[in-house]
Coordinates of C-alpha atoms in Angstrom, one line a residue:
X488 CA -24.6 17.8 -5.2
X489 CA -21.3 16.2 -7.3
X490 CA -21.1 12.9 -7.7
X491 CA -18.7 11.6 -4.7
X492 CA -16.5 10.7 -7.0
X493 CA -15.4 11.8 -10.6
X494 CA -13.2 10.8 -13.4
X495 CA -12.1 13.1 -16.1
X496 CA -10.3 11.5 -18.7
X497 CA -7.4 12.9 -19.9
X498 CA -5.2 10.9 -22.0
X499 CA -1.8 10.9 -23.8
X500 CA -1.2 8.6 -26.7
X501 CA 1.9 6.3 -25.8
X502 CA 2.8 8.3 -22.3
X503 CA 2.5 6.8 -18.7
X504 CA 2.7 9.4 -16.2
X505 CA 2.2 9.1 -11.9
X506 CA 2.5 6.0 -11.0
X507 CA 1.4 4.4 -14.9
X508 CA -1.5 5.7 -15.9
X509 CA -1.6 4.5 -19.9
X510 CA -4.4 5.8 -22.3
X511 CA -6.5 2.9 -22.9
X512 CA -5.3 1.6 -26.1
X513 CA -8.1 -0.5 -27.1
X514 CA -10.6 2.1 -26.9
X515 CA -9.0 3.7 -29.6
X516 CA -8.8 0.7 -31.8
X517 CA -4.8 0.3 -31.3
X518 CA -4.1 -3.3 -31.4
X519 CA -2.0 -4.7 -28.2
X520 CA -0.7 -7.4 -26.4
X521 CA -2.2 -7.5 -23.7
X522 CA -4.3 -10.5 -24.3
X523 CA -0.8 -12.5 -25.4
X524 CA 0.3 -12.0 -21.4
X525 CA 1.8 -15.7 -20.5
X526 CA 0.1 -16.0 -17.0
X527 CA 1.5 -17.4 -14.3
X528 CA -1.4 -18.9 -12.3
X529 CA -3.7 -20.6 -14.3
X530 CA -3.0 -24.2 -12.7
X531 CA -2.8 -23.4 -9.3
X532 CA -4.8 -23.3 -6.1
X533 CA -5.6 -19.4 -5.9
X534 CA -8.1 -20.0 -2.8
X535 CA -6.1 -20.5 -0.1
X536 CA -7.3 -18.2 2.4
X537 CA -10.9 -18.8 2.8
X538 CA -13.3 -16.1 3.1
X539 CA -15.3 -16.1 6.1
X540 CA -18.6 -15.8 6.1
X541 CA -20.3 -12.0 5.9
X542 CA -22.0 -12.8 9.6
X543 CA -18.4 -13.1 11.1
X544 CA -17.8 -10.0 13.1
X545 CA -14.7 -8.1 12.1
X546 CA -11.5 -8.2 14.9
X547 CA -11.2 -4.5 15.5
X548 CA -7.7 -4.6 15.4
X549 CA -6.0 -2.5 12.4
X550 CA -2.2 -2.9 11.3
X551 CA -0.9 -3.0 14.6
X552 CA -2.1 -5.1 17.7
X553 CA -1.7 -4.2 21.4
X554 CA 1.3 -6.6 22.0
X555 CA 2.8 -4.1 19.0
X556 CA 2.4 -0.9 21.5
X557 CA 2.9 -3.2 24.7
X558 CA 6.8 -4.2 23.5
X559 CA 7.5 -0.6 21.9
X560 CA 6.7 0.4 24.9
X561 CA 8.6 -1.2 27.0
X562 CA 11.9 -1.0 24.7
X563 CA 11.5 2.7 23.6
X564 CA 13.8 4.0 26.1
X565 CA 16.3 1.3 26.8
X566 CA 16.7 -1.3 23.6
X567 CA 17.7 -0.6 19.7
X568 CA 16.5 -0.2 17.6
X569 CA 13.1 1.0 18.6
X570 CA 15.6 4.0 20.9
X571 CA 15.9 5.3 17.5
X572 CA 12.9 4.4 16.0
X573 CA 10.8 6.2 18.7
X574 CA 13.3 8.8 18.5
X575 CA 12.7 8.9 14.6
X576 CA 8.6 9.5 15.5
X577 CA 9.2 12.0 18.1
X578 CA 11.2 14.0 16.1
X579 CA 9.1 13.9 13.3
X580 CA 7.2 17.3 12.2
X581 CA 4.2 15.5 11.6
X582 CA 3.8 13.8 15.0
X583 CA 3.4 17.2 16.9
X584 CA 0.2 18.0 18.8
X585 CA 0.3 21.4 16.9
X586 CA 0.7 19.6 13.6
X587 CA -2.3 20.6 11.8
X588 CA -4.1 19.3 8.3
X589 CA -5.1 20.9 5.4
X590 CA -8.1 18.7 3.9
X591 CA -9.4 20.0 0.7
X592 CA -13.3 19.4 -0.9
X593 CA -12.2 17.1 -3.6
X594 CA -8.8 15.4 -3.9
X595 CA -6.9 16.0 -7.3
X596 CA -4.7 13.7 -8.9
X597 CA -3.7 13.5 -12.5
X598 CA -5.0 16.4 -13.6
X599 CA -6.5 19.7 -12.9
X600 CA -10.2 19.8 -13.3
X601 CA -13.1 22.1 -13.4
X602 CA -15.0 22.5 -10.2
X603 CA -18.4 24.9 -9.9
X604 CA -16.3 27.0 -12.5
X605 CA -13.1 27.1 -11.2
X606 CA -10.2 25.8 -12.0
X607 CA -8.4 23.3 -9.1
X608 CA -5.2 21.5 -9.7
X609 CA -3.1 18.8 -8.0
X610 CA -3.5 19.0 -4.5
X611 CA -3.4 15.1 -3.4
X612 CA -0.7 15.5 -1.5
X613 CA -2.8 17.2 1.5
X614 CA -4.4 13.7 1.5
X615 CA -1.1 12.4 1.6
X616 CA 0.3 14.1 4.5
X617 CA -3.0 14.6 5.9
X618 CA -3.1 10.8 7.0
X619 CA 0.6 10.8 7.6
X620 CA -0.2 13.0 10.4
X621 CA -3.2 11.4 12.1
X622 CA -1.2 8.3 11.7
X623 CA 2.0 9.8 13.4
X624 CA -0.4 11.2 15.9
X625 CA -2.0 8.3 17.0
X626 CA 1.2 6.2 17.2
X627 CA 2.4 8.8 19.9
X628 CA -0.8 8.7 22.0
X629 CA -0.8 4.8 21.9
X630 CA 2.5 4.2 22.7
X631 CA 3.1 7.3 25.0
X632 CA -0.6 7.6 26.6
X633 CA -1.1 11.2 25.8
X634 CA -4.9 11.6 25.0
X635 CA -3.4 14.8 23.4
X636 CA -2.0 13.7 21.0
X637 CA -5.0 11.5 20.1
X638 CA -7.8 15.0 20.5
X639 CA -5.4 16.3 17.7
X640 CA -5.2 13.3 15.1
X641 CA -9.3 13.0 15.8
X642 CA -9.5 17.0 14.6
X643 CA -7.5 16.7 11.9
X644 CA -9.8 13.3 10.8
X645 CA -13.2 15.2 11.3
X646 CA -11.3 18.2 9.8
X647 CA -11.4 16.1 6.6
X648 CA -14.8 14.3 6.7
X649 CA -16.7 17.5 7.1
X650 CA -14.6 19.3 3.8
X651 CA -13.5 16.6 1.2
X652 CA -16.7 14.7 -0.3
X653 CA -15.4 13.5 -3.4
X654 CA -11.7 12.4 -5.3
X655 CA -11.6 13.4 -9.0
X656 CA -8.8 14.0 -11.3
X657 CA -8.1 11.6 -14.5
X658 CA -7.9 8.5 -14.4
X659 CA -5.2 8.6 -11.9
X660 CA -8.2 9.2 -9.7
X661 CA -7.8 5.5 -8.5
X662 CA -4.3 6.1 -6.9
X663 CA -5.7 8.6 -5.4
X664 CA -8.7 6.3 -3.8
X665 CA -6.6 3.2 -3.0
X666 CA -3.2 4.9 -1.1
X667 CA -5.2 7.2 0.5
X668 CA -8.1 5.6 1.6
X669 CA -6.3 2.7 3.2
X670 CA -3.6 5.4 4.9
X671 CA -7.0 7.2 6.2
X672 CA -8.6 3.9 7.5
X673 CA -5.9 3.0 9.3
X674 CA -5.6 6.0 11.4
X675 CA -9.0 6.0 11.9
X676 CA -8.4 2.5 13.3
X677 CA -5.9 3.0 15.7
X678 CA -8.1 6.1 16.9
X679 CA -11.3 4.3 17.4
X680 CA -10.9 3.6 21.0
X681 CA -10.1 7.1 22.0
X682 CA -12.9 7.9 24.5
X683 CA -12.6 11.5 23.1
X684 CA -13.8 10.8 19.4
X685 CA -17.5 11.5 19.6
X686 CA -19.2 8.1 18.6
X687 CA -21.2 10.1 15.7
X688 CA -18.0 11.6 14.7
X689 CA -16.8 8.0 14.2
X690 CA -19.7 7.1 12.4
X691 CA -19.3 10.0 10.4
X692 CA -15.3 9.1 9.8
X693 CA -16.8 5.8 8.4
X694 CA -19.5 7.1 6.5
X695 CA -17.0 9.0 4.8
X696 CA -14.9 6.3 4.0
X697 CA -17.6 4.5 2.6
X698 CA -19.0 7.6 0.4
X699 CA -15.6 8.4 -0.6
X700 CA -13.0 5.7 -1.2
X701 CA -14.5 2.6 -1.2
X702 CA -17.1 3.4 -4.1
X703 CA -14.0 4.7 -6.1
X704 CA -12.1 1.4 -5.2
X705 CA -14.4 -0.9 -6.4
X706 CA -15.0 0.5 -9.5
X707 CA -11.7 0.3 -10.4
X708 CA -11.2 -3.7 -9.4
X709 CA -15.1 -4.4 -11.4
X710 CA -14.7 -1.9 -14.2
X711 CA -10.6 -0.6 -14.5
X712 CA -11.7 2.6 -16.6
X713 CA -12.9 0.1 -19.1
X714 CA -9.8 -1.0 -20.1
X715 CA -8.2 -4.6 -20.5
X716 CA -7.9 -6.2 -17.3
X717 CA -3.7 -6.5 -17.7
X718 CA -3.8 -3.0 -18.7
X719 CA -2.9 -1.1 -15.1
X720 CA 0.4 -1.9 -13.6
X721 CA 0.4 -4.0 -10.2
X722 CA 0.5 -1.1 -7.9
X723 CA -3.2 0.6 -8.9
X724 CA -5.0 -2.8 -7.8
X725 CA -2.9 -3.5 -5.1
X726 CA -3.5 0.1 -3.5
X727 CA -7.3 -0.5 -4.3
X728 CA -7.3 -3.6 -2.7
X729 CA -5.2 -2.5 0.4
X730 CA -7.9 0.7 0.3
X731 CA -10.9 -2.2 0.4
X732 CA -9.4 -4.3 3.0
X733 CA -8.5 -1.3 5.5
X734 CA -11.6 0.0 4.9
X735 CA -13.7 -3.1 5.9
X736 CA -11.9 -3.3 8.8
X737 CA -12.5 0.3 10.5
X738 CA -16.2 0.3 9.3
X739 CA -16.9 -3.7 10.9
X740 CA -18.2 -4.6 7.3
X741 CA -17.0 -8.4 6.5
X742 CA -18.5 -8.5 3.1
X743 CA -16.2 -5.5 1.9
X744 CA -13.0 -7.2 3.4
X745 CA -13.9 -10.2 1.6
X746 CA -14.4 -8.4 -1.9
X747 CA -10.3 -7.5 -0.7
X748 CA -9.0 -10.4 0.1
X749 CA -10.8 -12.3 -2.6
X750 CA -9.3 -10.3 -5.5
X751 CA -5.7 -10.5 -4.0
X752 CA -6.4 -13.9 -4.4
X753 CA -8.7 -14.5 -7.7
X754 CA -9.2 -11.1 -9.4
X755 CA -8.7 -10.5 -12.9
X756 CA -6.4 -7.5 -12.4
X757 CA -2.6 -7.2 -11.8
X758 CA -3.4 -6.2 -8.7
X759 CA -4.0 -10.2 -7.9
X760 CA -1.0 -11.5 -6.0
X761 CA 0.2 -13.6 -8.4
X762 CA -0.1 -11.4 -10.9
X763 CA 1.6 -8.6 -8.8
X764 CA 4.7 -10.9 -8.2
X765 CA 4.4 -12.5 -11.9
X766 CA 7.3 -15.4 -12.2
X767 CA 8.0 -17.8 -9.1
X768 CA 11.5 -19.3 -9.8
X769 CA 11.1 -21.9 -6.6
X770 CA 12.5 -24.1 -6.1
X771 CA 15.2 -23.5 -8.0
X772 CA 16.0 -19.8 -7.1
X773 CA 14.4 -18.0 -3.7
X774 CA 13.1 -15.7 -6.3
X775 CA 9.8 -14.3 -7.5
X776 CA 9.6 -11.6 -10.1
X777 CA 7.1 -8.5 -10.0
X778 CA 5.2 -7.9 -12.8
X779 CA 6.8 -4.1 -12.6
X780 CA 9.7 -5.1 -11.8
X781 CA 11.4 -4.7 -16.0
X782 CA 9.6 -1.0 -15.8
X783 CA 11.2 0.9 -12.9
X784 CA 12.4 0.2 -9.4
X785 CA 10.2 2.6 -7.7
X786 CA 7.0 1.2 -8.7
X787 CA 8.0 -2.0 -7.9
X788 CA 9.3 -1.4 -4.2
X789 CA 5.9 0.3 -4.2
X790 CA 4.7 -2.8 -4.9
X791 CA 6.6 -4.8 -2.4
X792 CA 5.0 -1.7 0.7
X793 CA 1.3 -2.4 -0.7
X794 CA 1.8 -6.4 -0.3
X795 CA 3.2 -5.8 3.3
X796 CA 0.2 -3.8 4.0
X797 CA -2.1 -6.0 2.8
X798 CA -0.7 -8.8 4.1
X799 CA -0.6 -7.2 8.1
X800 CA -3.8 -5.8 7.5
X801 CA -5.1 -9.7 7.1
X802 CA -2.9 -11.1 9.2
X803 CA -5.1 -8.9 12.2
X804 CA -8.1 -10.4 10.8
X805 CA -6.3 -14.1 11.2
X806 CA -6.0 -15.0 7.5
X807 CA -2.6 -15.5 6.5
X808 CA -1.2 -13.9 3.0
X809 CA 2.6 -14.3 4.3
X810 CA 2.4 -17.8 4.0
X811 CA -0.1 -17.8 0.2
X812 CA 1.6 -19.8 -2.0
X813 CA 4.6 -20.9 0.7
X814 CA 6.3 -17.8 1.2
X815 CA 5.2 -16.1 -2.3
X816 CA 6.1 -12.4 -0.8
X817 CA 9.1 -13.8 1.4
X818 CA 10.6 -14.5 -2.7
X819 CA 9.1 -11.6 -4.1
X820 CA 11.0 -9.7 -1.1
X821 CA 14.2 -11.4 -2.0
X822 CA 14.0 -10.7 -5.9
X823 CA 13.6 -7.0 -5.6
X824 CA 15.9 -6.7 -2.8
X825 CA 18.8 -8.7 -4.4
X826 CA 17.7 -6.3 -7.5
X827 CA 17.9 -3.0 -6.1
X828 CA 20.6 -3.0 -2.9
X829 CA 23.2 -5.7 -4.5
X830 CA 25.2 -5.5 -7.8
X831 CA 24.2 -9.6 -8.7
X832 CA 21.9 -10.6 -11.2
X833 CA 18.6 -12.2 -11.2
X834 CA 16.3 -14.5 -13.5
X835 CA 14.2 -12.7 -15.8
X836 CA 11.3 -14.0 -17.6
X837 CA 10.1 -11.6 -20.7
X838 CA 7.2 -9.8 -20.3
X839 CA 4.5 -8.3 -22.9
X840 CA 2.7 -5.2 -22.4
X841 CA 2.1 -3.7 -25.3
X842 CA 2.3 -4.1 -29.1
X843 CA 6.1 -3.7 -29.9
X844 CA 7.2 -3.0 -26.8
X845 CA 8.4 -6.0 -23.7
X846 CA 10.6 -6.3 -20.9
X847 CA 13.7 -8.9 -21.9
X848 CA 15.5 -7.9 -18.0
X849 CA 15.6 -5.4 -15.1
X850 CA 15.0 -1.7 -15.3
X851 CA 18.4 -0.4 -15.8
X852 CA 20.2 1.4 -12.8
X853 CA 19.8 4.7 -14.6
X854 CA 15.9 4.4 -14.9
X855 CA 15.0 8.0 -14.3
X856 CA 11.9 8.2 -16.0
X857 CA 8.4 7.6 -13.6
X858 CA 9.6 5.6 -10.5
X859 CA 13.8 6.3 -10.9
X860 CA 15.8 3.5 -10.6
X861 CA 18.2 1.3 -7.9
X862 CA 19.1 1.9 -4.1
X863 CA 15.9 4.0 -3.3
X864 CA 15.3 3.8 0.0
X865 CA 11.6 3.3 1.4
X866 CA 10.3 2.3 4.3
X867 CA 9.0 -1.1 3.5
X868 CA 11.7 -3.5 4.4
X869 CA 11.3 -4.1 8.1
X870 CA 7.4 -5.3 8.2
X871 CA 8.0 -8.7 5.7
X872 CA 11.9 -9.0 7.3
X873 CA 10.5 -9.4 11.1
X874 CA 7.1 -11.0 10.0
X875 CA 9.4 -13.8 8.1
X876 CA 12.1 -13.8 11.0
X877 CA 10.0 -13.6 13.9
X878 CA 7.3 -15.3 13.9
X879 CA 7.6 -17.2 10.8
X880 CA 10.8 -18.6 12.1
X881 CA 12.7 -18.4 8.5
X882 CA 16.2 -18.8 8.3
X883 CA 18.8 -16.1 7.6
X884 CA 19.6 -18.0 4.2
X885 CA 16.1 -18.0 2.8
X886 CA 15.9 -14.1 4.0
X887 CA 19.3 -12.8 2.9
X888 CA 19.0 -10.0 0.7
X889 CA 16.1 -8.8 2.2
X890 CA 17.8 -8.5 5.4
X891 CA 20.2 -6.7 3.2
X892 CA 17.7 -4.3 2.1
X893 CA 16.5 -3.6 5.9
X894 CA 19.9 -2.8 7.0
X895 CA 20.6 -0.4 4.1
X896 CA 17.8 1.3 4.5
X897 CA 18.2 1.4 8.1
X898 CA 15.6 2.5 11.3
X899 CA 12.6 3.0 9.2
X900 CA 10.8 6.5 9.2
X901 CA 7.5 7.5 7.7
X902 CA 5.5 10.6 5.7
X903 CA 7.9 13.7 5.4
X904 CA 11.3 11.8 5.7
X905 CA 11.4 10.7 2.3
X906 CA 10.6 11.9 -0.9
X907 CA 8.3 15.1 -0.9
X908 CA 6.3 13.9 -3.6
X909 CA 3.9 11.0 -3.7
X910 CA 6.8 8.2 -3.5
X911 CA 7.4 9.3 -0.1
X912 CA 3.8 8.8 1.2
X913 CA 2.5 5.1 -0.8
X914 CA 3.3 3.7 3.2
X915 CA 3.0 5.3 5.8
X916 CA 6.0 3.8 7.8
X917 CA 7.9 3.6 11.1
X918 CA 8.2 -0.1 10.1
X919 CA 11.3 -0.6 12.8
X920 CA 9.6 0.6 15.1
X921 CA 6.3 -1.3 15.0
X922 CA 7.7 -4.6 14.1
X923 CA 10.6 -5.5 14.8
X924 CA 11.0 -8.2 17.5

């Protein structure tokens, strides 16, 4: 029997390829600056959401609640803009009760790798789509009470736990464990109450989570590939963290939420939130820059999905990452939404990452390389824009330009309406539709 999961290194001097895998310089005696990073939150309260204590059942609620489905519900067919939002899910190929999945014995990303002899290659994106369309599934059975639709997503879920036992690749292996596993657990949450899902196929679904992902997430928030802490760009601890926190959830286990939620808030990667949104420029400026954001504009509206995520996937459980820091996302929202959908400037504070090489401003508009450049649109916008709104009760001031964003980008699809490759899938969506209020 493989190990459930596997890392093959497989390294290019100087290149960052998927979302920024780097070859770990110090293990090769390079000299960097890594350790020269000016930190943002060394004097600050970074406890602010307490962790409960491991006894404290879970709320077996996922990203969305049953007021979310209750109001869709009743404004589907007669209010905008969830008219076009259900629309948008009906019409999506993914959503069908026919829509099958293709789940594959070990999930390769990074690099192709040797397997009982044989050569496999890239194939991560039948994960990808794979929980797109349990997701898309179970969004049609909960909002349109079609236990068909839920028998489907179910066999496409078991499909997967009784093939895939392991994620390998190189070290892009983590991506791979954190956007996937927390797209999986979330379907798998909003499926749990479907009478039809045999009880030990749910316990199997969790098992597999557990043998899968979550062994492969926390290596990489404890151990990082043995590199420097700073060395992974925002997005690979934030995925394993969102992977950690979904997980926990659908499997009732407190203490593996609390591993989550702790290292969003204390961890040593950039995967901690402020680390993730690196410069606050309150209260001078609404603004708070990303740590990726001098890189590329891809990775860091990447970013700006896996925070939402996070932060709704807590907010079920009742702790309260929206507020962390007063409104630390709302800014971070604003900053890369006044970056990438308006033609002002911003604040930039310099940041190091490597020997020689720093960030003095924002990724230029023509950034083609890894995560492209300005007016991408991803569906990300609406879940922090209706949170803030909403419920928060924040003015249209404080929220301007990431209203801006959610109107350019418009009614919010999901998996196979954006890009084909792994871009498209880092959320899995249909943000209109669930959230607006």
């Amino acid at each position: 029997m493989r190990k459930i999961y596997c890392i093959v290194a497989a390294f290019v001097l100087f290149s960052f390829v998927g979302c920024g895998d780097g070859i770990d310089l110090p293990s090769l005696g390079v000299e960097t600056d890594l350790n020269k990073i000016i930190l943002p939150d060394n004097n600050i309260n970074l406890i602010q959401v307490e962790l409960k204590d491991n006894s404290v059942p879970m709320e077996k609620v996922g990203i969305h609640s049953e007021e979310d489905f209750a109001r869709i519900r009743e404004k589907k067919d007669v209010e905008e803009p969830w008219i076009t939002g259900y629309q948008m899910l009906k019409e999506s190929s993914f959503s069908q009760k026919e829509t099958d999945t293709y789940p594959v014995a070990y999930i390769v990303r990074g690099a192709a790798v040797t397997i009982d002899g044989a050569t496999v290659g890239e194939n991560y994106i039948n994960a990808a789509r794979g929980a797109s369309i349990a997701y898309q599934q179970a969004l049609r059975w909960k909002i349109e009470n079609d236990d068909e639709y839920a028998a489907k997503a179910v066999e496409n879920l078991n499909k997967w736990v009784q093939t895939c036992v392991g994620v390998t690749g190189n070290s892009n292996v983590s991506l791979a464990a954190g956007l996937y596993g927390y797209e999986f657990a979330i379907a798998g949450q909003l499926l749990r109450e479907y009478r039809g899902w045999d009880p030990e196929d749910f316990l199997a679904f969790q098992q597999w989570l557990l043998k899968v992902f979550y062994p492969a997430n926390k290596d990489f928030l404890v151990r990082h590939h043995d590199t420097n802490h700073l060395h992974y760009w925002a997005n690979w601890g934030l995925c394993n963290i969102a992977s950690t926190i979904a997980i926990g959830i659908v499997t009732d286990r407190r203490d593996i939420y609390n591993e989550g939620i702790e290292h969003f808030q204390s961890g040593v990667t950039n995967g901690r939130l402020r680390r993730a949104i690196y410069h606050d420029y309150s209260p001078e400026y609404n603004f708070a820059q990303w740590q990726e954001s001098g890189r590329d504009q891809g990775h860091t509206l990447m970013c700006v999905g896996l925070v939402g995520v996070i932060c709704q996937l807590a907010w079920s459980q009742g702790d309260d990452f929206f507020a962390y820091d007063d409104n630390l996302f709302l800014r971070g929202c604003e900053y890369a939404a006044c970056c990438n959908y308006t033609e002002e400037t911003v604040p930039f504070t310099t940041y190091i990452w490597q020997k020689h090489n720093q960030w003095n401003g924002i990724s230029p508009e023509e950034q083609t390389v890894v995560g492209g450049g300005k007016w991408m649109k991803r569906a990300i916008w609406a879940l922090p824009y209706y949170h803030y709104k909403s419920i928060k009760n924040i003015s249209d001031e404080k929220l301007k330009y990431t209203k801006i964003a959610t109107e350019y980008v418009g009614v919010e699809g999901g998996g196979g309406y954006y890009d084909p490759n792994s871009g498209g899938y880092d959320v899995l969506g249909f943000g209109t539709l669930m959230f607006a209020r």
